[in-house]
CSV table of C-alpha atoms in Angstrom, one decimal:
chain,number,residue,atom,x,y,z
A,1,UNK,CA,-31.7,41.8,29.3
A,2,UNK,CA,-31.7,40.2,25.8
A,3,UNK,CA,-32.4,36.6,25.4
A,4,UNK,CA,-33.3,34.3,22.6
A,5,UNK,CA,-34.9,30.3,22.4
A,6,UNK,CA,-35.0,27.6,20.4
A,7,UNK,CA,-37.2,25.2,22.5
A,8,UNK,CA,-37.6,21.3,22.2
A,9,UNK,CA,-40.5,20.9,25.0
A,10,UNK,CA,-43.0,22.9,25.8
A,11,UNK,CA,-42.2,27.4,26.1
A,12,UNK,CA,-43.4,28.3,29.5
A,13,UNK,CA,-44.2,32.4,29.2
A,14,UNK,CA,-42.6,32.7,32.9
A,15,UNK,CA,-39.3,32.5,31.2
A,16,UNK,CA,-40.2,35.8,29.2
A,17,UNK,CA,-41.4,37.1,32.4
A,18,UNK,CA,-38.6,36.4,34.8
A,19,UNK,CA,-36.4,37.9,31.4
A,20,UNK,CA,-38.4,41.2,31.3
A,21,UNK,CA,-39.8,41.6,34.7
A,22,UNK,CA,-36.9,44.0,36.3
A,23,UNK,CA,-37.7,46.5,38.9
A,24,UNK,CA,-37.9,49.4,36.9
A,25,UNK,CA,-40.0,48.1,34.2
A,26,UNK,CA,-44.0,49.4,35.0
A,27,UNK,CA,-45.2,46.9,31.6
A,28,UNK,CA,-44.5,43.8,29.9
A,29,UNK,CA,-46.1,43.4,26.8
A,30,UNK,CA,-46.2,39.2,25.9
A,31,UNK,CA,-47.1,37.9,22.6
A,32,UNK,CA,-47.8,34.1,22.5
A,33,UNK,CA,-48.5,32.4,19.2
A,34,UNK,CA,-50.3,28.9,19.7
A,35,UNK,CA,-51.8,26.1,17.0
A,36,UNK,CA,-54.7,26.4,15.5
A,37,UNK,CA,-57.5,24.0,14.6
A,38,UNK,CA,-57.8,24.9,11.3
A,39,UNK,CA,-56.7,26.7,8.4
A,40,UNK,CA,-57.9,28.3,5.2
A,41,UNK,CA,-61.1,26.0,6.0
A,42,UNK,CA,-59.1,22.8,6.4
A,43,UNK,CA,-59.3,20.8,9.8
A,44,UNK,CA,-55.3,20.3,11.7
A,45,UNK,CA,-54.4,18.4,14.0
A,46,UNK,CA,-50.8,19.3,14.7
A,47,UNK,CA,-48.3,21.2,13.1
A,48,UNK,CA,-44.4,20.6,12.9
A,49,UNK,CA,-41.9,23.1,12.8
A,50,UNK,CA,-38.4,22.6,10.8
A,51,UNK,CA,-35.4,25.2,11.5
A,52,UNK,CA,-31.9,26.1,10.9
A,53,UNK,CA,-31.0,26.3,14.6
A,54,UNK,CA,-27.5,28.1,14.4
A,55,UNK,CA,-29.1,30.5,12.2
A,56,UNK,CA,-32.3,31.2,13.7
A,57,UNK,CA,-30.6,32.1,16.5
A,58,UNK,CA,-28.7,34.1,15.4
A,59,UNK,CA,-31.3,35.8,13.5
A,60,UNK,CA,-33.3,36.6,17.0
A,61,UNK,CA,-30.4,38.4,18.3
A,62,UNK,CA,-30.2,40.4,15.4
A,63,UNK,CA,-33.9,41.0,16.0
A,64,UNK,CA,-33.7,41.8,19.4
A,65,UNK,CA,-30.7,44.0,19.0
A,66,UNK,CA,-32.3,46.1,16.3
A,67,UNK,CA,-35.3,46.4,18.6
A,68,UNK,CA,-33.1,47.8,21.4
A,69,UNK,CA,-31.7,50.2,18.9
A,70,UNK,CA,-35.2,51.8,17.9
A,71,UNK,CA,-36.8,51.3,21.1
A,72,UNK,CA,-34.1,51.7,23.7
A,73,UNK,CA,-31.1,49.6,25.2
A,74,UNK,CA,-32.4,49.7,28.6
A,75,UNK,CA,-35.3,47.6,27.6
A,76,UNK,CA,-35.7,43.8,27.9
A,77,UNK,CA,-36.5,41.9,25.0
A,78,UNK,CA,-37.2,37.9,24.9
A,79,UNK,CA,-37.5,36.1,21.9
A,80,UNK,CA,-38.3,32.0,21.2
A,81,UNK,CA,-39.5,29.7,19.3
A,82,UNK,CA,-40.4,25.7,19.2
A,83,UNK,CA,-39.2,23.1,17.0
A,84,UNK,CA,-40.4,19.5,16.3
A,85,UNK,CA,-44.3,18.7,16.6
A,86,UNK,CA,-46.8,20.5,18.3
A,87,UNK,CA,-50.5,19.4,19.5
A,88,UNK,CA,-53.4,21.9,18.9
A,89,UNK,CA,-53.0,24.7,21.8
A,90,UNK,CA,-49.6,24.1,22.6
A,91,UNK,CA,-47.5,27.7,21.9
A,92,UNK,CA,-45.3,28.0,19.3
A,93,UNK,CA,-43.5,31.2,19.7
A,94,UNK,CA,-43.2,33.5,22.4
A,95,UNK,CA,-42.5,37.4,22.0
A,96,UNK,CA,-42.3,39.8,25.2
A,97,UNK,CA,-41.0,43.1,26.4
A,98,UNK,CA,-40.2,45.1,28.8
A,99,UNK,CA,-40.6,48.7,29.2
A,100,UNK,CA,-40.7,51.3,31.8
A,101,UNK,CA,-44.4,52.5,30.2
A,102,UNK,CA,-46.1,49.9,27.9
A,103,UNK,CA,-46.1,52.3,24.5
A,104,UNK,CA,-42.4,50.6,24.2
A,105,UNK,CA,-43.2,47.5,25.5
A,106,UNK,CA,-46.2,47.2,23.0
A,107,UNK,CA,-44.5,48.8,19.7
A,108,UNK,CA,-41.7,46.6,20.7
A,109,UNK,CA,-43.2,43.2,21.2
A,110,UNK,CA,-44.6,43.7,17.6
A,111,UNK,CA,-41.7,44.6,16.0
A,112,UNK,CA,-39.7,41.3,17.6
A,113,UNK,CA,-43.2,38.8,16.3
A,114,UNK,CA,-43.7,40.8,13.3
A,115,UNK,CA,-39.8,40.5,12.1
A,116,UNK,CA,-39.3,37.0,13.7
A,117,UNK,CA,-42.1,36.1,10.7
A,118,UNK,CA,-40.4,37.5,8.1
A,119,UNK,CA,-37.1,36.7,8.1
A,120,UNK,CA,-36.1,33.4,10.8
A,121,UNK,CA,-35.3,30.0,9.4
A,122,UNK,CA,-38.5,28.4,10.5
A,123,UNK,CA,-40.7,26.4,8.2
A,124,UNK,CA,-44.3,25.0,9.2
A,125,UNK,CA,-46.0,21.9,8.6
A,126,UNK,CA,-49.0,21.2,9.0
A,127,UNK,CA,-50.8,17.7,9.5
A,128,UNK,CA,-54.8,17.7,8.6
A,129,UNK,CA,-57.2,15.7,10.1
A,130,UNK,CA,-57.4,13.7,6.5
A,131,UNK,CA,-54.1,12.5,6.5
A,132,UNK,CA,-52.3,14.6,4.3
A,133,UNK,CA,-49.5,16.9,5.2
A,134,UNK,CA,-48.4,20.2,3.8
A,135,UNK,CA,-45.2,22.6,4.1
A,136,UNK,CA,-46.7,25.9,3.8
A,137,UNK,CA,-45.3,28.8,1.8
A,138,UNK,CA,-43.8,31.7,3.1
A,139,UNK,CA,-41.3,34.7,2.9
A,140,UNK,CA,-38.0,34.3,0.4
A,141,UNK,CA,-35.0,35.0,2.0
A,142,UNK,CA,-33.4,36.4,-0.9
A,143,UNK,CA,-35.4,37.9,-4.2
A,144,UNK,CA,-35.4,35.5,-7.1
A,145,UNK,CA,-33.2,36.7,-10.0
B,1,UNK,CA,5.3,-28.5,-47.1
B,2,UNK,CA,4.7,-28.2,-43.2
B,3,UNK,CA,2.3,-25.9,-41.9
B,4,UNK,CA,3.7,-22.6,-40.5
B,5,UNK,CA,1.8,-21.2,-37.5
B,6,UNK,CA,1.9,-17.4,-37.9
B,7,UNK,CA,0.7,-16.0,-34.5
B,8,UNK,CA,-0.1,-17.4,-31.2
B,9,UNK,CA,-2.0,-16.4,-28.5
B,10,UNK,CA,-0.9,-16.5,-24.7
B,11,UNK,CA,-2.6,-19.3,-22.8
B,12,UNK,CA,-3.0,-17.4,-19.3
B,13,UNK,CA,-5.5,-20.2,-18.3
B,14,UNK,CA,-3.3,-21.6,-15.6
B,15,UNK,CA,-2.4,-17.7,-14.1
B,16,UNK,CA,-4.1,-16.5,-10.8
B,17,UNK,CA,-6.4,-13.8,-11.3
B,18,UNK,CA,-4.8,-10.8,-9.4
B,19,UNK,CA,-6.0,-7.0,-9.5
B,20,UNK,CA,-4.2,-5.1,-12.3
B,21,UNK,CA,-4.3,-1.7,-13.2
B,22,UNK,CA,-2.6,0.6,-15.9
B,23,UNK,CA,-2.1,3.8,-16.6
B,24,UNK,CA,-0.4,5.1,-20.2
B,25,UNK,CA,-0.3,8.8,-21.2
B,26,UNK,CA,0.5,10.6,-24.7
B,27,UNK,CA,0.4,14.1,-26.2
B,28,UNK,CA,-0.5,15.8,-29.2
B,29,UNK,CA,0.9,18.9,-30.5
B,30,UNK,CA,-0.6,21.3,-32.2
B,31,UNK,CA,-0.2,25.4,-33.2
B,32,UNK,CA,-0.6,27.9,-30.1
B,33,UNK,CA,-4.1,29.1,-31.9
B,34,UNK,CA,-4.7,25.6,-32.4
B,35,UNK,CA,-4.3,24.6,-28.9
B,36,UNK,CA,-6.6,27.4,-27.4
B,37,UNK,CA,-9.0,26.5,-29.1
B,38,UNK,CA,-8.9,22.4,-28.0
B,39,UNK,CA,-8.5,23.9,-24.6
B,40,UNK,CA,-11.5,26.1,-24.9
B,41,UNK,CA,-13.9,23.5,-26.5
B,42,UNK,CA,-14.9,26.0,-29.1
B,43,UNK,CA,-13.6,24.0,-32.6
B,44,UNK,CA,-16.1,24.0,-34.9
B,45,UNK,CA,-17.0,20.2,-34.9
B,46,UNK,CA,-17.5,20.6,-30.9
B,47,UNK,CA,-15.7,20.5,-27.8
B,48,UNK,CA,-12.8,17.6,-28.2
B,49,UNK,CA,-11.8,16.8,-24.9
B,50,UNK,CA,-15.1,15.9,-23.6
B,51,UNK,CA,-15.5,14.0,-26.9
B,52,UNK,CA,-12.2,12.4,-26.6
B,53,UNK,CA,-12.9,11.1,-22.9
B,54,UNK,CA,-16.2,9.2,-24.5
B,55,UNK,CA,-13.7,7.7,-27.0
B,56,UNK,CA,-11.3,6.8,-24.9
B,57,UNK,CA,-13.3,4.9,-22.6
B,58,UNK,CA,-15.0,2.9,-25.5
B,59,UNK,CA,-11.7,2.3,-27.4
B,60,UNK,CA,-10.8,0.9,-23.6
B,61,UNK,CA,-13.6,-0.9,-24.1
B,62,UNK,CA,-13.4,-2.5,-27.6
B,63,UNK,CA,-9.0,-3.4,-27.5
B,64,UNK,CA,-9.4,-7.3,-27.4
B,65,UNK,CA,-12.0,-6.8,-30.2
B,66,UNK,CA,-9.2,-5.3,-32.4
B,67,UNK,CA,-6.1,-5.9,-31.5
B,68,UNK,CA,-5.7,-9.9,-32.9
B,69,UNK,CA,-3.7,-11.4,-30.2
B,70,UNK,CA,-4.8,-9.3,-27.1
B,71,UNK,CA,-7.3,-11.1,-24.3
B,72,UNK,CA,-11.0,-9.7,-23.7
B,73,UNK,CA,-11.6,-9.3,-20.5
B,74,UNK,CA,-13.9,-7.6,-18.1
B,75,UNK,CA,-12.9,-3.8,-17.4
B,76,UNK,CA,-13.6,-3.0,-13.7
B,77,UNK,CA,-12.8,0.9,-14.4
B,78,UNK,CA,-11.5,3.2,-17.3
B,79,UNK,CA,-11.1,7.1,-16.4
B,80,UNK,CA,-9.4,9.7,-18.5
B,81,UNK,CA,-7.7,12.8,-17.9
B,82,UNK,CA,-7.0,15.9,-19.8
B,83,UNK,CA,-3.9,18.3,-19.6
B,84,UNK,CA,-3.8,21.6,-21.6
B,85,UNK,CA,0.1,22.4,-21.9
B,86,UNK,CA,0.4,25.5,-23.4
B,87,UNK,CA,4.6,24.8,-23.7
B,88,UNK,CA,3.9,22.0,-25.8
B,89,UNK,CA,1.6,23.8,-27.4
B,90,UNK,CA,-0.6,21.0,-27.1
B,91,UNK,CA,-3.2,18.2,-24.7
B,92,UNK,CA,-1.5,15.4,-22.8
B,93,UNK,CA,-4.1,12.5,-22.3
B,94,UNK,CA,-4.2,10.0,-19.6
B,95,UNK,CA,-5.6,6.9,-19.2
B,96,UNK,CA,-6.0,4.5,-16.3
B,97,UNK,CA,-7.6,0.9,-16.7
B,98,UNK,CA,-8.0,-1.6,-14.3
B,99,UNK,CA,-9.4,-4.9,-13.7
B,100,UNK,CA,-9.5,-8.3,-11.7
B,101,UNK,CA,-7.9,-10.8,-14.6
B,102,UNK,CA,-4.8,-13.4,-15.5
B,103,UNK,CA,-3.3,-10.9,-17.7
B,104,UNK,CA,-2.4,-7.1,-17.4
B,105,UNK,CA,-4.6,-4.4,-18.6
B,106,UNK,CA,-2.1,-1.9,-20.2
B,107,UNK,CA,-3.4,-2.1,-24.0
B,108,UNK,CA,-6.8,-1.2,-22.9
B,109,UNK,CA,-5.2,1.9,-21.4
B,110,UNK,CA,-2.7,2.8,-24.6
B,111,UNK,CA,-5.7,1.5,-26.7
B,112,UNK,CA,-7.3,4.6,-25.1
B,113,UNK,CA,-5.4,7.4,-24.8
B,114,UNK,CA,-4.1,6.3,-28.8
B,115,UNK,CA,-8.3,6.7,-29.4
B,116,UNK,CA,-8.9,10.0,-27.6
B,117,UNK,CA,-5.7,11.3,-29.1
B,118,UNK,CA,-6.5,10.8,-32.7
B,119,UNK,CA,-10.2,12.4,-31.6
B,120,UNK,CA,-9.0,15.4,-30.4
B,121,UNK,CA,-7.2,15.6,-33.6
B,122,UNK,CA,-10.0,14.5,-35.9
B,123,UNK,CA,-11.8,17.6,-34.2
B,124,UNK,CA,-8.7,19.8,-34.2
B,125,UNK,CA,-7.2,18.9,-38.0
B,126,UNK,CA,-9.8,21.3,-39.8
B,127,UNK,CA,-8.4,24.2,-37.8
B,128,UNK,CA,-4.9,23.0,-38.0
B,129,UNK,CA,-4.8,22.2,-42.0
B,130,UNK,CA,-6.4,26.0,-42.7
B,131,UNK,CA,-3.3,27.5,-40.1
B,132,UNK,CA,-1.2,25.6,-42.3
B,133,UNK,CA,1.4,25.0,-39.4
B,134,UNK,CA,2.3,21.2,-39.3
B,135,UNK,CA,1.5,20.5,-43.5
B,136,UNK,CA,3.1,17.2,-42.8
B,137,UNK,CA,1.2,16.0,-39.9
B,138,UNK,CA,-1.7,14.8,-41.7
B,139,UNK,CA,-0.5,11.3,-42.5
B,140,UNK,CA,0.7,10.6,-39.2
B,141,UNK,CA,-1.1,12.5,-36.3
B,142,UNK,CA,1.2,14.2,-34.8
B,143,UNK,CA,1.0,12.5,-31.0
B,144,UNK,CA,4.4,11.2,-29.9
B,145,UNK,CA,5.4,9.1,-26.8
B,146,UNK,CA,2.5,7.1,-26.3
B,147,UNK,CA,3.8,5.5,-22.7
B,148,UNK,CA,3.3,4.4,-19.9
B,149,UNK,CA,2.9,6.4,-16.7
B,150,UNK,CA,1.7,6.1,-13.1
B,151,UNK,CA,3.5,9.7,-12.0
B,152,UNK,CA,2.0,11.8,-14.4
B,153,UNK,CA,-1.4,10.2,-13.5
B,154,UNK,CA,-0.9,11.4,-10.3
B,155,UNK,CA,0.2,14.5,-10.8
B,156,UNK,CA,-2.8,15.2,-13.7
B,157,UNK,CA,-5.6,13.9,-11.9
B,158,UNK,CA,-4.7,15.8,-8.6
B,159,UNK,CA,-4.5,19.3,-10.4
B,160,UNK,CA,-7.9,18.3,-11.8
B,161,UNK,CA,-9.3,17.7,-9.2
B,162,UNK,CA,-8.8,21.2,-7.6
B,163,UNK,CA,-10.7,22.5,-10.7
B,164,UNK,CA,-14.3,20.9,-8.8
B,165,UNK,CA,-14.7,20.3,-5.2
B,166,UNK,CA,-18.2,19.1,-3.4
B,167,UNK,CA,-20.7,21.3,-1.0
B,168,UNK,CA,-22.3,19.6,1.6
B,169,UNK,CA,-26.1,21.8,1.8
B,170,UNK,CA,-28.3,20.8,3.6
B,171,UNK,CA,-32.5,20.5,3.4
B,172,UNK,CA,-34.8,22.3,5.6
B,173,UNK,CA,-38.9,22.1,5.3
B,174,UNK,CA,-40.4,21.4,2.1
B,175,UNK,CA,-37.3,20.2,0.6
B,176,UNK,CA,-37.7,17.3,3.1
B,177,UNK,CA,-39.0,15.1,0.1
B,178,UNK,CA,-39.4,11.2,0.6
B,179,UNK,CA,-36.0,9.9,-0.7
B,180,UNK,CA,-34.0,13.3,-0.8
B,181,UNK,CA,-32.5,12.6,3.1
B,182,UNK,CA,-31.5,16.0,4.8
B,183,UNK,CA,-28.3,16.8,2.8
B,184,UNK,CA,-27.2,17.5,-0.9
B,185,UNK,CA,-22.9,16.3,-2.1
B,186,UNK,CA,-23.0,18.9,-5.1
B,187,UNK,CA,-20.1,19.3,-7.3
B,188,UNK,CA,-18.9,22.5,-8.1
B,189,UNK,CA,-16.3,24.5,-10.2
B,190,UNK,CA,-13.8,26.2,-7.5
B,191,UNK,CA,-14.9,29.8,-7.5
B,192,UNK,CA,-18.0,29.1,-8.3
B,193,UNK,CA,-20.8,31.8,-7.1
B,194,UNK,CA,-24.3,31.2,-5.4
B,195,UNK,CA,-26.1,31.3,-8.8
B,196,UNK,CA,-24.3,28.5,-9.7
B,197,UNK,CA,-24.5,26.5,-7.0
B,198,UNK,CA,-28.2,27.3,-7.2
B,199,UNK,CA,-27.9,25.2,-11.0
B,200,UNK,CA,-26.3,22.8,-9.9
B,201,UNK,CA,-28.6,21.4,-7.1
B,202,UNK,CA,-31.2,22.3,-9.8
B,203,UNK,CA,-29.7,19.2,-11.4
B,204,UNK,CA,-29.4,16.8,-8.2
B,205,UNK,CA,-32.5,17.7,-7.5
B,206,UNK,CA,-33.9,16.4,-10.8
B,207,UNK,CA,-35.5,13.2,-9.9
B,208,UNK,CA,-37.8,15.3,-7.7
B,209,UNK,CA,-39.7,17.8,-10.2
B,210,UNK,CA,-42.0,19.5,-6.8
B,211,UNK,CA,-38.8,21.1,-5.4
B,212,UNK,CA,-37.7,22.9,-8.7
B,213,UNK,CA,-39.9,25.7,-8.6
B,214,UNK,CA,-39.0,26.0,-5.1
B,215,UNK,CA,-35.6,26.3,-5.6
B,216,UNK,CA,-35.7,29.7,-7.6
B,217,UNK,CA,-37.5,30.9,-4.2
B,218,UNK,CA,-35.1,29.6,-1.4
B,219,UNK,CA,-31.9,31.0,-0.3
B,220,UNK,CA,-28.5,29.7,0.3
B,221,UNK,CA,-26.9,30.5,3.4
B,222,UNK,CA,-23.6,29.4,5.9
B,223,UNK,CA,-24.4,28.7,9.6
B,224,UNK,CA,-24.1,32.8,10.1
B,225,UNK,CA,-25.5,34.7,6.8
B,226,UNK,CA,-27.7,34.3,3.9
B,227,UNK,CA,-26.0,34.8,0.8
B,228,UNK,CA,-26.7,36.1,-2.9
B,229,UNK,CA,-26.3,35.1,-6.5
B,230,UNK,CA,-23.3,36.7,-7.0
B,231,UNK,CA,-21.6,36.0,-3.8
B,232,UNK,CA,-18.8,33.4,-3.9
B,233,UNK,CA,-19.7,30.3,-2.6
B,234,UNK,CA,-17.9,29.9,0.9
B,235,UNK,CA,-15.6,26.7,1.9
B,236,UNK,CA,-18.4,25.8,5.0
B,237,UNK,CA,-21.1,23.8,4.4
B,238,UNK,CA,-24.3,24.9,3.4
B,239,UNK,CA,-27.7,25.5,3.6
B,240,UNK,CA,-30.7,25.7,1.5
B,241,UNK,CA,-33.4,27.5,3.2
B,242,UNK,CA,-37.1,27.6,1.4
B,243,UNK,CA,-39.5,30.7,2.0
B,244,UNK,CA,-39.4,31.1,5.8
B,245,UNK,CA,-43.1,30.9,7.7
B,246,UNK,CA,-42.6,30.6,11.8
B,247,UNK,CA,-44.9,31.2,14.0
């Protein structure tokens, strides 16, 4: 099974389970990325997250159907994210696979966390505990001429 | 001997002030070499037609001040417009006034098109007099037919405005500046490509120095696919998306 979020309330991980828990799958590898306290030595207090929802999904499902290719169709791959404003601890993104042996499931749930960084529609802000707000930078979609 | 009064102005004080407008149009020829040049903006003086649609709108602007018996009154909207007609060979100019007043509008819009007329020739007549091809034209500039024309307004404006259309894009993260809203109307040449639809939100995006730089690092994209600098802009609308950093 292949199946991609884009989540206004709070990801639960036993979507990603019920998505890649099928009988003849012996692992499930499951990535979950949460919001950290601080970062690059400055105190936060919540991030928000912007995104092109039309193509951020689409994006996952390219993701997830270039995983399938590499690792194997008869895998299950589960892919989503959050948008709007998230508290300290809440998770913001949720990777997971299933695999009959957990080599797959483990190159596999890297491949969907580690592409789903580089090249989705999502942009982060974060909110210190100062006041002061900041879009951080990140990967260009396209080179600069 | 008794007094002769010479001229006399209208007294429209006791008229109703309705909502006039007027369009006139005129044309100047010129030699095919000439014209292609006027067309292409490369004379030597400059480009005339962007010239001449300045001109026009001042002459618009200045009739009651010259023309003795002609009433000043308060322009609501000059526009020009600009045909190349390679049959003629020559530019047909277009001019469109209007205005809220007791009396009609329509020498502000000859007044104009006569203006921009003789300044695409004032621009053009250098190049003309070396080709040698209307000797006799100097006099007199050679523009004919100054008239009036609601039509050929039409008609003008409508192909012009096929030559620009607007792009609805839309802002995602950091271009999410205070006063910028979520989405961009930027004008565009038909045909135009990514790279410059890229310049031209450079420009709307003046007033907001901090997401310059950013632009050279973002990438415009449709609802399905990021697309490059030399990729044609589509007919959907569009989005701008900065350097992406989920999770």
């Amino acid at each position: 099974m292949l199946r991609v979020e884009i989540l206004e309330q709070s990801i639960n991980p036993l979507r990603a389970l019920e998505t890649c828990g099928q009988g003849a799958n012996g692992a499930i590898d499951l990535f979950v990325g949460q919001v950290r306290n601080v970062n690059e030595g400055r105190e936060v207090h919540a991030v928000s997250y912007d995104l092109h929802r039309a193509l951020c999904e689409q994006t996952f499902r390219q993701i997830c159907t270039e995983a399938a290719e590499k690792f194997g169709q008869h895998l299950d791959y589960y892919l989503a994210h959050r948008h709007g404003r998230l508290e300290i601890g809440e998770a913001s993104v949720i990777a997971a696979v299933g695999a009959p042996h957990r080599d797959e499931a483990f190159q596999g749930c890297r491949f969907l966390i580690e592409q789903m960084k580089r090249r989705a529609p999502i942009w982060k802000q974060e909110h210190y505990v100062d006041g002061d707000s900041a879009w951080l930078p990140g990967n260009a979609l396209h080179q600069p001429a | 001997m008794k007094e002769r009064i010479h001229y006399r102005m209208i007294d429209v004080g006791r008229k109703a002030t309705s909502e006039r407008t007027a369009i006139a149009t005129g044309h100047i020829r010129m030699s095919l070499e000439t014209f292609e040049r006027v067309r292409d903006g490369t004379l030597p003086k400059g480009d005339p037609l962007r010239l001449a649609e300045v001109a026009g709108v001042l002459a618009a602007k200045k009739t009651a001040e010259l023309i003795p018996l002609c009433h000043p009154l308060g322009l609501d909207h000059v526009a020009l417009a600009f045909r190349p007609n390679p049959d003629l060979p020559g530019i047909e100019v277009f001019a469109k006034t209007s205005t809220a007043a007791r009396t009609g509008v329509e020498m502000e819009a000859l007044h104009a098109v006569t203006t921009a007329l003789l300044t695409i020739w004032d621009l053009a007549k250098q190049v003309q007099a070396d080709a040698s091809c209307i000797p006799k034209a100097c006099p007199n500039c050679p523009m004919d037919s100054i008239r009036q024309s609601r039509k050929r307004w039409r008609k003008v404006t409508m192909e012009r405005e096929v030559v620009t259309r607007e792009v609805t894009i839309h802002l995602f993260g950091a271009f999410r500046q205070p006063g910028l809203g979520d989405r961009l109307e930027v004008a565009i040449p038909v045909n135009a490509d990514i790279a410059e639809l890229r310049r031209a939100t450079g420009e709307h995006l003046g007033p907001w120095p901090k997401t310059q730089a950013l632009l050279a690092s973002s990438a415009f994209a449709t609802d399905t696919a990021v697309l490059f600098d030399h990729d044609a802009v589509p007919d959907s609308e569009m989005s701008i998306l900065p350097p992406v950093c989920g999770g």
